[in-house]
XYZ file of C-alpha atoms in Angstrom:
471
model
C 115.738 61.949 78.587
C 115.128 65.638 79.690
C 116.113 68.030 77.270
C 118.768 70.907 79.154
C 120.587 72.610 76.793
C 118.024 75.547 77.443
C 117.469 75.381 81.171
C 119.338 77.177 83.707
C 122.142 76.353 85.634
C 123.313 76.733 88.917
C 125.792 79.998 88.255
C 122.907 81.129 86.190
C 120.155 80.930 88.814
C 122.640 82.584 91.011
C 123.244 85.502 89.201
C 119.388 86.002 88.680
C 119.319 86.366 92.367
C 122.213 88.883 92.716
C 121.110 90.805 89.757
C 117.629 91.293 91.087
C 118.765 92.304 94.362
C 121.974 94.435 94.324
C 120.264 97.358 91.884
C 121.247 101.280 91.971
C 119.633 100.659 95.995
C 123.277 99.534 96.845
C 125.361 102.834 95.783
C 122.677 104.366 98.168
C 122.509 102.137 100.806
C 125.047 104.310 103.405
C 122.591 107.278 102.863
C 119.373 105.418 103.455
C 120.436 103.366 106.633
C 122.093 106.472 107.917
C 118.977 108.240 107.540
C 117.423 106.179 110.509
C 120.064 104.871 112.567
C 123.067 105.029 113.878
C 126.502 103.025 113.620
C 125.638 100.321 116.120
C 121.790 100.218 115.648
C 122.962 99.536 111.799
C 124.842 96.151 112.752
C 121.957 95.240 114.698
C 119.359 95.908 111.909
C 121.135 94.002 109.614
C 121.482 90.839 112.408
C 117.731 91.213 112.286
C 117.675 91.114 108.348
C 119.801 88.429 108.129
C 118.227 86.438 110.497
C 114.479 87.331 109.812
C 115.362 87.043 105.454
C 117.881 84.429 105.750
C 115.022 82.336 107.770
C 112.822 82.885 104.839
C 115.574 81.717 102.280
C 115.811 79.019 104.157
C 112.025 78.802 104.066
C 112.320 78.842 100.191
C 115.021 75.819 100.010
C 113.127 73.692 102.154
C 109.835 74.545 100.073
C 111.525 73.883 97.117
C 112.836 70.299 98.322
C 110.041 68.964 99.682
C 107.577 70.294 97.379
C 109.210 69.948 94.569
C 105.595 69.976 92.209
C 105.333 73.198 93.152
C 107.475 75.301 90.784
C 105.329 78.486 89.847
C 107.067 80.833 92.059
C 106.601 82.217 95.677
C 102.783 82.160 94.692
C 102.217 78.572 94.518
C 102.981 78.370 98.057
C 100.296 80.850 99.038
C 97.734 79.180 96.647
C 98.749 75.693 97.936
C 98.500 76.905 101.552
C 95.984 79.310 101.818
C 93.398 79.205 98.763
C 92.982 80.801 95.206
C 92.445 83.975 95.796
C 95.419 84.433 98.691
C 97.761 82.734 95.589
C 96.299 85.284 93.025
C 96.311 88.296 94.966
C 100.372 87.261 95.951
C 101.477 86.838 92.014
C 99.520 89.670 91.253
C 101.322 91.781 94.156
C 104.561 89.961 92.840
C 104.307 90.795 89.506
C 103.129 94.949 89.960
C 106.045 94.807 92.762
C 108.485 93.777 89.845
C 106.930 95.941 87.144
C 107.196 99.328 89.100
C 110.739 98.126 89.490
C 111.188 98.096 86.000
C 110.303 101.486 85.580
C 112.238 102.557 87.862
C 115.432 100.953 86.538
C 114.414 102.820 82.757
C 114.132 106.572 84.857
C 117.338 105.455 86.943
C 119.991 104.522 84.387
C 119.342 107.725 82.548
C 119.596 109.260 85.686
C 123.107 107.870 86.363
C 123.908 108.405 82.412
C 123.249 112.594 82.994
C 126.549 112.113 85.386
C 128.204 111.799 81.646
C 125.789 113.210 79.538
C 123.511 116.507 80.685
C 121.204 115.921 78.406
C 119.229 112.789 79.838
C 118.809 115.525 83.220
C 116.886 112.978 85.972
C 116.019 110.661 83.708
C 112.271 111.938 83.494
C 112.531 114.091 80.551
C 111.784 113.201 76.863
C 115.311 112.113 75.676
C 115.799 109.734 78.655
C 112.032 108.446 78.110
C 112.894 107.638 74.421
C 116.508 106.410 75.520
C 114.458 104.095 78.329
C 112.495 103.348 75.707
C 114.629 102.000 72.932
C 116.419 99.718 75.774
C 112.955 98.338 76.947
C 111.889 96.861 73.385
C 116.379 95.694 72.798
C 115.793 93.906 76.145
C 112.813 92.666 75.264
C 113.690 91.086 71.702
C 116.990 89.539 73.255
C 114.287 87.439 75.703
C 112.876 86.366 73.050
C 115.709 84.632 71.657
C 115.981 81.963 74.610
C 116.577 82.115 77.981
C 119.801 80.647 78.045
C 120.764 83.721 76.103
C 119.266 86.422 78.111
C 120.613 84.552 81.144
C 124.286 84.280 79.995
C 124.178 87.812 79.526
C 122.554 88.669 82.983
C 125.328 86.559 84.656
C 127.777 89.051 82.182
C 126.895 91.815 83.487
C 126.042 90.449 87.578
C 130.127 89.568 87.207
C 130.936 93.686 85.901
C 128.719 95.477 88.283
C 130.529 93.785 90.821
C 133.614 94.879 90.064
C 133.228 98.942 91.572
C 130.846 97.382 94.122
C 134.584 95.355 94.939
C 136.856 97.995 94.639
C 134.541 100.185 96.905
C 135.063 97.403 99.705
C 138.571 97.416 99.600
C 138.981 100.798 99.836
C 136.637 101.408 102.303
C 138.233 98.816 104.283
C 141.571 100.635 103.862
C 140.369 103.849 105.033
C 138.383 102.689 107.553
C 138.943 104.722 111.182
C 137.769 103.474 114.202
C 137.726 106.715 116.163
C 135.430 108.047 113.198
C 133.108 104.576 113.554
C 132.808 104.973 117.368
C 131.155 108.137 118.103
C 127.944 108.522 118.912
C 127.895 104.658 118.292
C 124.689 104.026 119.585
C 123.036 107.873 118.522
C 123.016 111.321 119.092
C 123.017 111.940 123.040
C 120.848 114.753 124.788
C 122.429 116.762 127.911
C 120.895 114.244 130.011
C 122.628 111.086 128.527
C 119.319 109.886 126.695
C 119.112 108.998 122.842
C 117.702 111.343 121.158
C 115.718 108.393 119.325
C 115.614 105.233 121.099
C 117.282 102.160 119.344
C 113.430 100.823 119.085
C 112.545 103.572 116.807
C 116.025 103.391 114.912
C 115.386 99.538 114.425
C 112.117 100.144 113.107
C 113.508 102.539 110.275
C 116.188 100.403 109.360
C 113.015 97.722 108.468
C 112.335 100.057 105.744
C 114.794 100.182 104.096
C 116.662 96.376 104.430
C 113.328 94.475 103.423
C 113.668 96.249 100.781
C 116.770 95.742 99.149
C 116.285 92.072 99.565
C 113.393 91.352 97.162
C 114.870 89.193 94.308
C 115.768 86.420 96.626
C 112.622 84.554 95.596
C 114.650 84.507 92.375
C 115.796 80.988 91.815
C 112.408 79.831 93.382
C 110.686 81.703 90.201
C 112.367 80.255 87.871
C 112.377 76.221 89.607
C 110.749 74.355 87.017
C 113.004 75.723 83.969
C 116.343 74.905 86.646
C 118.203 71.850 84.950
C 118.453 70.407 87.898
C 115.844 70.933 90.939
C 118.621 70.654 93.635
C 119.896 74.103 92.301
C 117.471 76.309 93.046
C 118.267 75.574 96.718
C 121.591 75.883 96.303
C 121.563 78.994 94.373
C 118.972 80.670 96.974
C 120.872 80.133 100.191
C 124.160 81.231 98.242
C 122.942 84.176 96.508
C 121.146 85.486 99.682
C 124.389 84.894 102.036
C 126.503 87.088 98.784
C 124.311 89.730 99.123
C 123.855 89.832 102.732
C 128.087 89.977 103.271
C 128.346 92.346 100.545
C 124.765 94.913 101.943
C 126.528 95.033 105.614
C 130.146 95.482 104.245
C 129.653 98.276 102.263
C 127.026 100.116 104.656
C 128.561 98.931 108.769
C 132.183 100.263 106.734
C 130.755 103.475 105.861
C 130.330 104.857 109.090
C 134.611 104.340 109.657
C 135.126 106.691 106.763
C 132.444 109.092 107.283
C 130.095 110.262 110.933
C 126.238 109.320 110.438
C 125.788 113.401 110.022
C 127.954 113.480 106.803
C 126.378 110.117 105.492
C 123.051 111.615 105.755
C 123.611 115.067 103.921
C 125.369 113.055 100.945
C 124.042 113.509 97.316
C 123.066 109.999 95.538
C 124.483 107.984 94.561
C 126.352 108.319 98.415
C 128.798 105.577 97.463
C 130.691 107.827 94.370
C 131.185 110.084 97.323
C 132.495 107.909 100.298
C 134.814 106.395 97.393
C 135.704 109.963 95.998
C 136.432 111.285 99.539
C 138.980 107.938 99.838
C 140.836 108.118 96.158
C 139.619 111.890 94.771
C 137.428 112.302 91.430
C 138.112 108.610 89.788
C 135.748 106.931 92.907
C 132.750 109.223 91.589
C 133.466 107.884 88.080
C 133.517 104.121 89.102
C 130.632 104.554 91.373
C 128.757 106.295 88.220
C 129.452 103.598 86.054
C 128.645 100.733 88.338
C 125.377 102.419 88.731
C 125.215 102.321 85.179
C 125.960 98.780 84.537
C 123.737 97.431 87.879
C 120.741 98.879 86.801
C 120.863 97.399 83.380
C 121.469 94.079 84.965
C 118.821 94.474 87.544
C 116.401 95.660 84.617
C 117.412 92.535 82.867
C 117.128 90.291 86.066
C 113.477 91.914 86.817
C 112.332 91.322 83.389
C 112.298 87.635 83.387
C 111.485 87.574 86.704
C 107.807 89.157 85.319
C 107.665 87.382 82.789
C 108.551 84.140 84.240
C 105.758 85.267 87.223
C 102.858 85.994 84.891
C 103.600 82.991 82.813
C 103.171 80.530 85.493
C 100.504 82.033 87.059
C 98.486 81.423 83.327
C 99.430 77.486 83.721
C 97.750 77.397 87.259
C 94.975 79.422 85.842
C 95.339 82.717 88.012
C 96.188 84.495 85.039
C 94.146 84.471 81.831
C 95.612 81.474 79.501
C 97.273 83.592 76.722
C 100.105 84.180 79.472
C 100.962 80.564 78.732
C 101.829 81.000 74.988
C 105.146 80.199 74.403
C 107.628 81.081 71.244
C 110.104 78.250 69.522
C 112.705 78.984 72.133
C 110.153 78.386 74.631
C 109.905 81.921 76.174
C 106.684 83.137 77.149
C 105.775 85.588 74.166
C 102.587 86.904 75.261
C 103.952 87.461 79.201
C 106.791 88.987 78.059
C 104.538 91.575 75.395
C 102.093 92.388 78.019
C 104.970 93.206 80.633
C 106.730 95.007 78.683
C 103.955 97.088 77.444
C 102.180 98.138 81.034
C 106.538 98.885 81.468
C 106.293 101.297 78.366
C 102.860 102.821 79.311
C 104.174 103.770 83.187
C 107.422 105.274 81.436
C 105.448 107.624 78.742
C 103.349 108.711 81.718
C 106.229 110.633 82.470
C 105.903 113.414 79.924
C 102.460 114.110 81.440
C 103.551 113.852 85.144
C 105.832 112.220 87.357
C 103.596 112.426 90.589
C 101.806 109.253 89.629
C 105.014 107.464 89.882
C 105.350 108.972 93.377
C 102.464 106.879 94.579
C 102.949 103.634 92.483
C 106.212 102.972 94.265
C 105.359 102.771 97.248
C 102.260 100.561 96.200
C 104.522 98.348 94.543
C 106.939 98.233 97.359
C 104.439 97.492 99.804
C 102.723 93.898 97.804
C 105.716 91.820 97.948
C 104.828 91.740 101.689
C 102.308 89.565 100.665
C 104.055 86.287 99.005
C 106.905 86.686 101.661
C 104.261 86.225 104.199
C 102.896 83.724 102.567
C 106.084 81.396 102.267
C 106.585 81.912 105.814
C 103.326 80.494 106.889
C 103.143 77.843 104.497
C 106.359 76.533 106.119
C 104.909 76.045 109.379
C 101.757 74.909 108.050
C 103.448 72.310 106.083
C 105.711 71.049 108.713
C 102.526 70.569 110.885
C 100.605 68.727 108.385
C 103.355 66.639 107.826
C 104.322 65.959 111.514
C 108.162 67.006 110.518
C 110.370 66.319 113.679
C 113.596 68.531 112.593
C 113.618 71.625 114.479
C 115.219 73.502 111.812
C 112.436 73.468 109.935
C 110.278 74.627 112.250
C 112.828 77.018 113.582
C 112.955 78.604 110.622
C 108.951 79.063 109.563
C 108.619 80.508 113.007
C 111.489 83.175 112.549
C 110.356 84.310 108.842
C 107.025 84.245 110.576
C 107.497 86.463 112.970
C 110.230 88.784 111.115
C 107.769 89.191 108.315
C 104.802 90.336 111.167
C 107.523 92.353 112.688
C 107.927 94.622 109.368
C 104.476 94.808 109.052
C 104.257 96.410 112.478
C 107.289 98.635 111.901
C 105.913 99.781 108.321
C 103.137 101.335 109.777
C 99.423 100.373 108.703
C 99.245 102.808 106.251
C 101.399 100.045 104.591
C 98.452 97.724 104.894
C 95.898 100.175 103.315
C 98.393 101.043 100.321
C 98.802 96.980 99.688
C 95.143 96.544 99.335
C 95.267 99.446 97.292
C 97.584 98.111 94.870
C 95.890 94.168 95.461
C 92.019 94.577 94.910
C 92.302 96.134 91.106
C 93.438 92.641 90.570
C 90.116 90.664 91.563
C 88.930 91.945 88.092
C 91.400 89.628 86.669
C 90.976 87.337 89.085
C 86.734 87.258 88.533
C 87.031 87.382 85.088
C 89.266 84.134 84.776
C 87.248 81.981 87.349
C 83.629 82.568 85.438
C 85.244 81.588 82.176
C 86.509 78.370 83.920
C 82.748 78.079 85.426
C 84.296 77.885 89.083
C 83.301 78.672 92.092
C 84.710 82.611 92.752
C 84.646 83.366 96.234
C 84.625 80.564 98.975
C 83.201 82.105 102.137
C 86.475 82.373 103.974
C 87.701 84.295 100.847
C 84.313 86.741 100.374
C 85.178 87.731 104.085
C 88.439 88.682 102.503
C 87.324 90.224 99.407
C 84.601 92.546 101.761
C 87.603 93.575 104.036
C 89.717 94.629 100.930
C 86.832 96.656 99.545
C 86.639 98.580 102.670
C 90.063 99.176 102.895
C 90.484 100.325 99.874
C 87.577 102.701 100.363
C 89.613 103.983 103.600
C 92.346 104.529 101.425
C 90.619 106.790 98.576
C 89.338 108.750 101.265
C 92.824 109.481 103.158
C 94.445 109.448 99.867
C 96.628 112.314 100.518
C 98.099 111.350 103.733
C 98.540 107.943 101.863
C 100.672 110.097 99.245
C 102.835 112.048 102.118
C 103.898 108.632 103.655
């Protein structure tokens, strides 16, 4: 019999999901969509998101059932579907995407601890960096322990960040005002009665910022073959992403009843401390402050075996080199988790040099998990073609992520595209080095045609490197 007692539960897989998604982006999230559009363009951006990312959710649970011996992650899918090199370059995307993230979280939480203590500034200076630091390798050591451990905790803390995420909802509920909410519902107006940016435009910024805040879904997928029971992972993806979805449009569509778009806009961050402080006074700042606090240190948490997990199973399907496979006694992926956590310290001890590095990592990293999301999209209506599947749900479904996913690619811009290669082609070293020490085959000619089109890409990139920079 199958040996649980250190797999993950249902709850568990859950709260790896909401972890990974609701971060420090949420205490934010008023500002950002507020930033682009207005009231009523906001509900219908996040219609779009929930249909377009709730399609590829549902993309993931079907994947999940009727593939069940594929359980390396979103990248297994792309590798299964579309070749080696299409499943390397979308772990390898994955897995920078998640890594960036971590850094972030480090710079972040000090930033949200200067609220209370001065001295950690905006989290780039040298007593955050060591602060960042010192949490990194704690983090890392309580991994290492077992994975139901560092998961019990993660669900821990998932359950206290959303406690001031909670009390923000009620309140803002409360003091919601409908005259407030109503103006200029669908924009600004000109003399003449036009918008002054047309609800295309408005849509297209709100892309930027909801894709986004929904990476982490792929969470329970990650983490399949270490689920005690397969049947979960489903489960815990279509629940998660429906928590997060309620809980994303609550907090943001509400906003706009307490304060106009203007005021939302001209906010400090994190924008939620003051909606809530401009609702109950100076406590709402404090709560926000310390939700921040305690989200990013989930999310950190969440993000961390999410890498590690990543890396780890792309070693087993040979994508990665083989020492990403070595696991300790409590069967966590030592080497994954050293290497990850290393390239995390590296990026965060940049910062005493410069921070402008960072600038342009982020938005590399934000732009590769386009990639595998693409990927599971496609390989859902490839596989219910090959497998003549009658049930229009399924179909339904690969053809909605399908087009949502080529929809944000349009809306991004294609200086998105240029800054993905960017970030993706590095990665053939990697990807070279481990097929000639397996004596296979690199390139087949579909993928050289690829691998050509990267290279000049990238090249285009280097040369309008500065624009790239500005975006």
């Amino acid at each position: 019999m199958e040996n649980t007692e250190k797999k993950i539960g249902l709850f568990s897989l859950i709260g790896i999901i909401i972890s990974a998604i609701v971060g420090a982006g949420i205490f934010s999230l008023m500002k950002e969509m507020a930033n682009t559009a207005s009231a009523g363009v906001t509900i219908l951006g996040w219609v779009i998101a929930g249909v377009g990312m709730g399609s590829l959710a549902f993309c993931l649970e079907n994947l999940n059932s009727k593939r069940p011996d594929l359980d390396s992650g979103i990248f297994s899918y792309a590798q299964e579907g579309f070749g080696e090199f299409m499943g390397f370059n979308s772990v390898w995307g994955y897995w920078i995407s998640v890594i960036i993230g971590n850094v972030a979280f480090g710079t972040l939480l000090f930033s949200a601890l200067g609220y209370f203590f001065p001295v950690f500034e905006d989290g780039q200076n040298i007593p955050s960096i060591i602060g960042a630091s010192i949490i990194l390798w704690l983090m890392h050591f309580l991994i290492l322990r077992g994975l139901d451990k560092a998961t019990l905790l993660n669900t821990s803390v998932m359950i206290a960040k959303m406690v001031p995420i909670a009390i923000f909802i009620v309140c803002v509920i409360a003091g919601f005002k409908l005259d407030v909410f109503t103006t200029d519902f669908w924009g600004n107006l000109k003399s003449n009665g036009q918008l002054e940016t047309s609800i295309l435009e408005q849509l297209k910024g709100t892309v930027l910022v909801t894709v986004w805040v929904f990476i982490g879904v792929e969470g329970a997928v990650v983490f399949s073959g270490r689920a005690k029971k397969r049947s979960d992972v489903g489960k815990a993806t279509i629940l998660g992403f429906a928590s997060v979805t309620i809980i994303y449009a609550i907090v943001t569509v509400f906003s706009y009843g307490v304060m106009s778009q203007a005021e939302l806009k001209s906010l400090p961050n994190p924008a939620m401390a003051y909606v809530l402080e401009s609702l109950i006074g100076k406590p709402g700042a404090i709560i926000v402050n310390l939700g921040v606090i305690i989200s990013i240190f989930g999310s950190w948490m969440a993000n961390t075996l999410l890498a590690e997990e990543v890396a780890y199973q792309a070693g087993t399907r040979e994508l990665f080199p083989k020492l990403f496979t070595k696991e300790n006694k409590n069967d966590i992926p030592i080497n994954s988790v050293i290497i990850t956590n290393l390239i995390v310290q590296f990026l965060l001890l940049s910062f005493l040099v410069t921070d402008e590095a960072y600038t342009m990592l982020s938005k590399l990293s934000s732009s590769t998990i386009l990639l595998p999301y693409t990927c599971v999209a496609l390989f859902q209506v490839k596989l219910t073609a090959s497998t003549k599947d009658k049930r229009i749900k399924n179909w339904l479904v690969g053809i909605i992520a399908s087009i949502y996913m080529f929809w944000v690619l349009y809306a991004s811009g294609s200086m998105y595209l240029v800054l993905t290669v960017m970030a993706l082609l590095p990665g053939s070293i990697m990807y070279i080095y481990v097929k000639r020490k397996n004596g296979e085959t690199i390139f087949k000619n579909y993928e050289k045609v690829i691998f050509i089109l990267f290279i000049a890409l990238f090249v285009y990139g280097l040369i309008n490197f500065k624009t790239l920079v500005q975006l």
